[in-house]
Amino acid sequence: MTEQANPAKAQKIQKINGVRGMNDLLPADAAQWTHLEHVLRDLTRAYGYEFLRTPIVEATAVFQRGIGEVTDIVEKEMYSFEDRLNGEQLTLRPEGTAAVVRAVVENNLLYEGPKRLWYTGPMFRHERPQRGRYRQFHQFGIEAMGFAGPDIDAEIILMGQRLWDELGLKGVRLEINSLGQAPERAEHRAALVTYFEKSKDQLDEDSQRRLLTNPLRILDSKNPAMQELIEGAPKLLDFLGEESLKHFEAVQTLLKANNIPCKINPRLVRGLDYYNLTVFEWITEELGAQGTIAGGGRYDPLIERMGGKAAPACGWAMGMERVLELMKVSGSLPEAPAQCDAFVIHQGGETLTSAMIIAERLRNAGIDAILFCPPDGQAASFKSQMKKADASGAAYAVIIGPDELAKNEAQLKDLRSTGEQKAVALDSVVEAVIDAIVGATE
Ligand code: HAM
């Protein structure tokens, strides 16, 4: 029988699921995100960073030019589409840096001098979803623009370390490298090509392709069969000139002076093409394969490449989901705070009117209040409302039944510590709740 001929079957409406790799943030996790966001706001304020928000959608060229055509992100991970209303080529941002640089150049933000900027929000990459790797994920990032010296490289790394300490993250290590300048990389690249060409048959398909396009990225390969070959490859650090080495050493000296341990990883090249000199990543073994919680570095060529007046810059970004997961593993996620201060209970009719007025008065006084609203529109028993009050996490219940209303009173019940209940005049409910809250915190 067709669905049309079977009305009972036709009535069953299919639910529509979210997009694979793009997750809902559910109420149970909201407090953790809010906590993290607060810590991040405090951190950025402590170091003089200003907030900036760019759109989620940019012209595709921003990322093609910014991140580089020959990168995994641009080659295969971008959500790009044509706006069918005007034919524009657009992309859901896969990262923040190129977009922030676009905004800085467009709005001439460096006109008055260097800027320290931060941002947060969703990013989109079409990767294979797994633990810690999503198609929509959230980044927090900082970008310091207009500063050339190694001091700012060290400062942004100190910021990261302070953040991990503040969040109680355990087992995070810092790896650092220098990518030098373009002519140094060109020399190294030539040496790499010669080296890998000799053993071309040992390269996997991806690396054979990269040999022609971006041989540095071969060093990034995780393919176990190629590790020995990669170990023996010419190291970029050996091609760095005096200036680049001086910068790299100065960063390390400043980190050491601030007791920040780091490991030099000559194979750390990062997956985006805008970097020069210092690059770094924070890595943990606690999260399985997706253990990089944050990464960044210096990207002096980018502002000019995006059409701005040449200016040095550096920054880093972290994956919020990965950091929250590591907080969970480290046992440092805070307890969810109580949802509200007061839960207001009534019996419908006139008691509802009074209860609604009292709830508004409580909110006027800065006290969070939930007013009981029966799901079926009918008044519910006190008992079932008290259960709801308890489950809401509220510290106090304000009870207004017909008996209370007749006496112009409400009952105030302590739900968390003492369980005490007392009558208070309706006009004094707000003061009574404030007194109770103050008393409980003393
Ligand atoms: P990135 O290394 O591509 O750098 O990303 C930064 C962080 O975002 C990663 O370390 C990781 O924690 C998180 N992340 C990346 N992809 C995913 C994903 N699919 N799912 C979950 N988390 C992910 C950048 O994006 C640069 N813009 C960083 C930067 C800022 N460099 C200079 N300034």
PDB file of N, CA, C and O and ligand atoms in Angstrom, residues 73 94-97 119 125 127 132-135 137 139 142-143 270 272 274-275 281 292-297 299 314-319 321-322, ligand 1:
ATOM      1  N   ILE A  73      42.536  23.232   4.641  1.00  0.00           N
ATOM      2  CA  ILE A  73      41.302  23.993   4.888  1.00  0.00           C
ATOM      3  C   ILE A  73      40.727  24.501   3.577  1.00  0.00           C
ATOM      4  O   ILE A  73      39.552  24.273   3.262  1.00  0.00           O
ATOM      5  N   PRO A  94      36.215  29.410   8.281  1.00  0.00           N
ATOM      6  CA  PRO A  94      36.818  28.223   8.893  1.00  0.00           C
ATOM      7  C   PRO A  94      37.752  28.580  10.045  1.00  0.00           C
ATOM      8  O   PRO A  94      38.213  27.697  10.766  1.00  0.00           O
ATOM      9  N   GLU A  95      38.062  29.862  10.202  1.00  0.00           N
ATOM     10  CA  GLU A  95      38.948  30.334  11.275  1.00  0.00           C
ATOM     11  C   GLU A  95      38.779  31.844  11.386  1.00  0.00           C
ATOM     12  O   GLU A  95      38.125  32.468  10.526  1.00  0.00           O
ATOM     13  N   GLY A  96      39.387  32.443  12.395  1.00  0.00           N
ATOM     14  CA  GLY A  96      39.137  33.860  12.634  1.00  0.00           C
ATOM     15  C   GLY A  96      40.169  34.821  12.068  1.00  0.00           C
ATOM     16  O   GLY A  96      39.832  35.951  11.705  1.00  0.00           O
ATOM     17  N   THR A  97      41.435  34.380  11.977  1.00  0.00           N
ATOM     18  CA  THR A  97      42.514  35.336  11.696  1.00  0.00           C
ATOM     19  C   THR A  97      42.336  36.096  10.381  1.00  0.00           C
ATOM     20  O   THR A  97      42.425  37.329  10.357  1.00  0.00           O
ATOM     21  N   TYR A 119      38.419  37.732  19.850  1.00  0.00           N
ATOM     22  CA  TYR A 119      37.129  37.359  19.257  1.00  0.00           C
ATOM     23  C   TYR A 119      36.762  35.960  19.709  1.00  0.00           C
ATOM     24  O   TYR A 119      37.606  35.200  20.205  1.00  0.00           O
ATOM     25  N   ARG A 125      34.363  23.813   9.476  1.00  0.00           N
ATOM     26  CA  ARG A 125      35.298  23.073   8.619  1.00  0.00           C
ATOM     27  C   ARG A 125      34.675  21.720   8.310  1.00  0.00           C
ATOM     28  O   ARG A 125      34.226  21.023   9.232  1.00  0.00           O
ATOM     29  N   GLU A 127      35.321  18.589   8.118  1.00  0.00           N
ATOM     30  CA  GLU A 127      36.247  17.509   8.459  1.00  0.00           C
ATOM     31  C   GLU A 127      35.424  16.287   8.854  1.00  0.00           C
ATOM     32  O   GLU A 127      34.228  16.391   9.085  1.00  0.00           O
ATOM     33  N   GLY A 132      36.201  15.623  19.671  1.00  0.00           N
ATOM     34  CA  GLY A 132      37.066  16.801  19.613  1.00  0.00           C
ATOM     35  C   GLY A 132      37.209  17.412  18.234  1.00  0.00           C
ATOM     36  O   GLY A 132      37.922  18.380  18.059  1.00  0.00           O
ATOM     37  N   ARG A 133      36.554  16.820  17.227  1.00  0.00           N
ATOM     38  CA  ARG A 133      36.627  17.405  15.888  1.00  0.00           C
ATOM     39  C   ARG A 133      35.221  17.522  15.317  1.00  0.00           C
ATOM     40  O   ARG A 133      34.529  16.519  15.144  1.00  0.00           O
ATOM     41  N   TYR A 134      34.816  18.738  15.074  1.00  0.00           N
ATOM     42  CA  TYR A 134      33.439  18.988  14.662  1.00  0.00           C
ATOM     43  C   TYR A 134      33.427  19.817  13.393  1.00  0.00           C
ATOM     44  O   TYR A 134      34.436  20.413  13.017  1.00  0.00           O
ATOM     45  N   ARG A 135      32.264  19.864  12.750  1.00  0.00           N
ATOM     46  CA  ARG A 135      32.152  20.664  11.523  1.00  0.00           C
ATOM     47  C   ARG A 135      31.757  22.097  11.869  1.00  0.00           C
ATOM     48  O   ARG A 135      32.077  23.014  11.138  1.00  0.00           O
ATOM     49  N   PHE A 137      32.530  24.313  15.168  1.00  0.00           N
ATOM     50  CA  PHE A 137      33.174  24.336  16.482  1.00  0.00           C
ATOM     51  C   PHE A 137      33.375  25.797  16.859  1.00  0.00           C
ATOM     52  O   PHE A 137      33.083  26.690  16.058  1.00  0.00           O
ATOM     53  N   GLN A 139      35.805  28.879  18.465  1.00  0.00           N
ATOM     54  CA  GLN A 139      37.161  29.312  18.803  1.00  0.00           C
ATOM     55  C   GLN A 139      37.111  30.562  19.665  1.00  0.00           C
ATOM     56  O   GLN A 139      36.205  31.386  19.544  1.00  0.00           O
ATOM     57  N   ILE A 142      43.034  35.444  19.922  1.00  0.00           N
ATOM     58  CA  ILE A 142      43.578  36.791  20.143  1.00  0.00           C
ATOM     59  C   ILE A 142      44.519  37.115  18.985  1.00  0.00           C
ATOM     60  O   ILE A 142      45.186  36.224  18.453  1.00  0.00           O
ATOM     61  N   GLU A 143      44.542  38.383  18.594  1.00  0.00           N
ATOM     62  CA  GLU A 143      45.432  38.817  17.524  1.00  0.00           C
ATOM     63  C   GLU A 143      46.061  40.134  17.965  1.00  0.00           C
ATOM     64  O   GLU A 143      45.346  41.087  18.277  1.00  0.00           O
ATOM     65  N   ARG A 270      52.282  23.967  11.287  1.00  0.00           N
ATOM     66  CA  ARG A 270      50.939  24.539  11.274  1.00  0.00           C
ATOM     67  C   ARG A 270      50.284  24.354   9.903  1.00  0.00           C
ATOM     68  O   ARG A 270      50.951  24.197   8.896  1.00  0.00           O
ATOM     69  N   LEU A 272      48.229  26.442   8.260  1.00  0.00           N
ATOM     70  CA  LEU A 272      47.771  27.629   7.549  1.00  0.00           C
ATOM     71  C   LEU A 272      49.017  28.343   7.013  1.00  0.00           C
ATOM     72  O   LEU A 272      50.056  28.345   7.675  1.00  0.00           O
ATOM     73  N   TYR A 274      49.888  31.460   6.460  1.00  0.00           N
ATOM     74  CA  TYR A 274      50.273  32.862   6.689  1.00  0.00           C
ATOM     75  C   TYR A 274      51.400  33.060   7.695  1.00  0.00           C
ATOM     76  O   TYR A 274      51.827  34.166   7.950  1.00  0.00           O
ATOM     77  N   TYR A 275      51.918  31.988   8.272  1.00  0.00           N
ATOM     78  CA  TYR A 275      52.883  32.157   9.375  1.00  0.00           C
ATOM     79  C   TYR A 275      54.308  32.432   8.909  1.00  0.00           C
ATOM     80  O   TYR A 275      54.727  32.010   7.844  1.00  0.00           O
ATOM     81  N   GLU A 281      52.043  25.435  19.515  1.00  0.00           N
ATOM     82  CA  GLU A 281      50.774  24.732  19.804  1.00  0.00           C
ATOM     83  C   GLU A 281      50.784  24.250  21.238  1.00  0.00           C
ATOM     84  O   GLU A 281      51.844  23.922  21.778  1.00  0.00           O
ATOM     85  N   THR A 292      45.318  18.854  20.175  1.00  0.00           N
ATOM     86  CA  THR A 292      45.801  20.241  20.114  1.00  0.00           C
ATOM     87  C   THR A 292      44.685  21.157  20.588  1.00  0.00           C
ATOM     88  O   THR A 292      43.668  21.292  19.912  1.00  0.00           O
ATOM     89  N   ILE A 293      44.883  21.774  21.743  1.00  0.00           N
ATOM     90  CA  ILE A 293      43.793  22.616  22.248  1.00  0.00           C
ATOM     91  C   ILE A 293      43.890  24.042  21.715  1.00  0.00           C
ATOM     92  O   ILE A 293      42.895  24.752  21.661  1.00  0.00           O
ATOM     93  N   ALA A 294      45.095  24.446  21.326  1.00  0.00           N
ATOM     94  CA  ALA A 294      45.238  25.803  20.793  1.00  0.00           C
ATOM     95  C   ALA A 294      46.516  25.892  19.982  1.00  0.00           C
ATOM     96  O   ALA A 294      47.455  25.121  20.194  1.00  0.00           O
ATOM     97  N   GLY A 295      46.543  26.850  19.063  1.00  0.00           N
ATOM     98  CA  GLY A 295      47.745  27.022  18.258  1.00  0.00           C
ATOM     99  C   GLY A 295      47.776  28.401  17.640  1.00  0.00           C
ATOM    100  O   GLY A 295      46.746  29.082  17.548  1.00  0.00           O
ATOM    101  N   GLY A 296      48.963  28.809  17.236  1.00  0.00           N
ATOM    102  CA  GLY A 296      49.064  30.119  16.608  1.00  0.00           C
ATOM    103  C   GLY A 296      50.487  30.454  16.274  1.00  0.00           C
ATOM    104  O   GLY A 296      51.340  29.564  16.164  1.00  0.00           O
ATOM    105  N   GLY A 297      50.746  31.742  16.146  1.00  0.00           N
ATOM    106  CA  GLY A 297      52.093  32.167  15.809  1.00  0.00           C
ATOM    107  C   GLY A 297      52.092  33.541  15.189  1.00  0.00           C
ATOM    108  O   GLY A 297      51.083  34.260  15.203  1.00  0.00           O
ATOM    109  N   TYR A 299      52.387  36.133  12.042  1.00  0.00           N
ATOM    110  CA  TYR A 299      51.974  36.128  10.624  1.00  0.00           C
ATOM    111  C   TYR A 299      52.207  37.515  10.022  1.00  0.00           C
ATOM    112  O   TYR A 299      51.303  38.179   9.548  1.00  0.00           O
ATOM    113  N   CYS A 314      50.795  38.823  15.405  1.00  0.00           N
ATOM    114  CA  CYS A 314      50.801  37.432  15.859  1.00  0.00           C
ATOM    115  C   CYS A 314      49.573  37.176  16.731  1.00  0.00           C
ATOM    116  O   CYS A 314      48.917  38.112  17.190  1.00  0.00           O
ATOM    117  N   GLY A 315      49.278  35.896  16.930  1.00  0.00           N
ATOM    118  CA  GLY A 315      48.097  35.554  17.713  1.00  0.00           C
ATOM    119  C   GLY A 315      47.951  34.058  17.852  1.00  0.00           C
ATOM    120  O   GLY A 315      48.803  33.295  17.399  1.00  0.00           O
ATOM    121  N   TRP A 316      46.890  33.636  18.504  1.00  0.00           N
ATOM    122  CA  TRP A 316      46.576  32.210  18.591  1.00  0.00           C
ATOM    123  C   TRP A 316      45.083  32.033  18.801  1.00  0.00           C
ATOM    124  O   TRP A 316      44.376  32.993  19.162  1.00  0.00           O
ATOM    125  N   ALA A 317      44.622  30.819  18.557  1.00  0.00           N
ATOM    126  CA  ALA A 317      43.207  30.520  18.789  1.00  0.00           C
ATOM    127  C   ALA A 317      43.097  29.160  19.449  1.00  0.00           C
ATOM    128  O   ALA A 317      43.938  28.282  19.230  1.00  0.00           O
ATOM    129  N   MET A 318      42.079  29.007  20.279  1.00  0.00           N
ATOM    130  CA  MET A 318      41.865  27.708  20.921  1.00  0.00           C
ATOM    131  C   MET A 318      40.486  27.174  20.571  1.00  0.00           C
ATOM    132  O   MET A 318      39.566  27.945  20.260  1.00  0.00           O
ATOM    133  N   GLY A 319      40.360  25.863  20.607  1.00  0.00           N
ATOM    134  CA  GLY A 319      39.068  25.228  20.383  1.00  0.00           C
ATOM    135  C   GLY A 319      38.335  25.147  21.717  1.00  0.00           C
ATOM    136  O   GLY A 319      38.804  24.486  22.637  1.00  0.00           O
ATOM    137  N   GLU A 321      35.502  23.691  22.512  1.00  0.00           N
ATOM    138  CA  GLU A 321      34.993  22.352  22.855  1.00  0.00           C
ATOM    139  C   GLU A 321      36.115  21.511  23.468  1.00  0.00           C
ATOM    140  O   GLU A 321      35.908  20.796  24.442  1.00  0.00           O
ATOM    141  N   ARG A 322      37.309  21.599  22.855  1.00  0.00           N
ATOM    142  CA  ARG A 322      38.433  20.788  23.359  1.00  0.00           C
ATOM    143  C   ARG A 322      38.844  21.236  24.748  1.00  0.00           C
ATOM    144  O   ARG A 322      39.168  20.410  25.602  1.00  0.00           O
TER     145      ARG A 322
HETATM  146  P1  HAM B   1      44.023  26.216  14.027  1.00  0.00           P
HETATM  147  O1  HAM B   1      45.171  25.449  14.578  1.00  0.00           O
HETATM  148  O2  HAM B   1      43.524  25.815  12.689  1.00  0.00           O
HETATM  149  O3  HAM B   1      44.474  27.738  14.030  1.00  0.00           O
HETATM  150  O4  HAM B   1      42.806  26.165  15.040  1.00  0.00           O
HETATM  151  C1  HAM B   1      42.954  26.565  16.385  1.00  0.00           C
HETATM  152  C2  HAM B   1      42.286  25.568  17.312  1.00  0.00           C
HETATM  153  O5  HAM B   1      40.923  25.393  16.924  1.00  0.00           O
HETATM  154  C3  HAM B   1      42.867  24.178  17.259  1.00  0.00           C
HETATM  155  O6  HAM B   1      44.020  24.079  18.056  1.00  0.00           O
HETATM  156  C4  HAM B   1      41.722  23.347  17.815  1.00  0.00           C
HETATM  157  O7  HAM B   1      41.722  23.396  19.225  1.00  0.00           O
HETATM  158  C5  HAM B   1      40.509  24.081  17.306  1.00  0.00           C
HETATM  159  N1  HAM B   1      39.932  23.382  16.127  1.00  0.00           N
HETATM  160  C6  HAM B   1      40.356  23.433  14.853  1.00  0.00           C
HETATM  161  N2  HAM B   1      39.583  22.654  14.062  1.00  0.00           N
HETATM  162  C7  HAM B   1      38.658  22.100  14.862  1.00  0.00           C
HETATM  163  C8  HAM B   1      37.553  21.200  14.652  1.00  0.00           C
HETATM  164  N3  HAM B   1      37.247  20.733  13.440  1.00  0.00           N
HETATM  165  N4  HAM B   1      36.807  20.839  15.723  1.00  0.00           N
HETATM  166  C9  HAM B   1      37.089  21.301  16.962  1.00  0.00           C
HETATM  167  N5  HAM B   1      38.095  22.169  17.214  1.00  0.00           N
HETATM  168  C10 HAM B   1      38.875  22.553  16.178  1.00  0.00           C
HETATM  169  C11 HAM B   1      43.696  28.766  13.598  1.00  0.00           C
HETATM  170  O8  HAM B   1      42.528  28.671  13.354  1.00  0.00           O
HETATM  171  C12 HAM B   1      44.432  30.081  13.557  1.00  0.00           C
HETATM  172  N6  HAM B   1      43.499  31.115  13.112  1.00  0.00           N
HETATM  173  C13 HAM B   1      45.026  30.410  14.916  1.00  0.00           C
HETATM  174  C14 HAM B   1      45.723  31.734  14.926  1.00  0.00           C
HETATM  175  C15 HAM B   1      45.258  32.888  15.431  1.00  0.00           C
HETATM  176  N7  HAM B   1      46.920  31.970  14.419  1.00  0.00           N
HETATM  177  C16 HAM B   1      47.202  33.247  14.604  1.00  0.00           C
HETATM  178  N8  HAM B   1      46.189  33.822  15.193  1.00  0.00           N
END
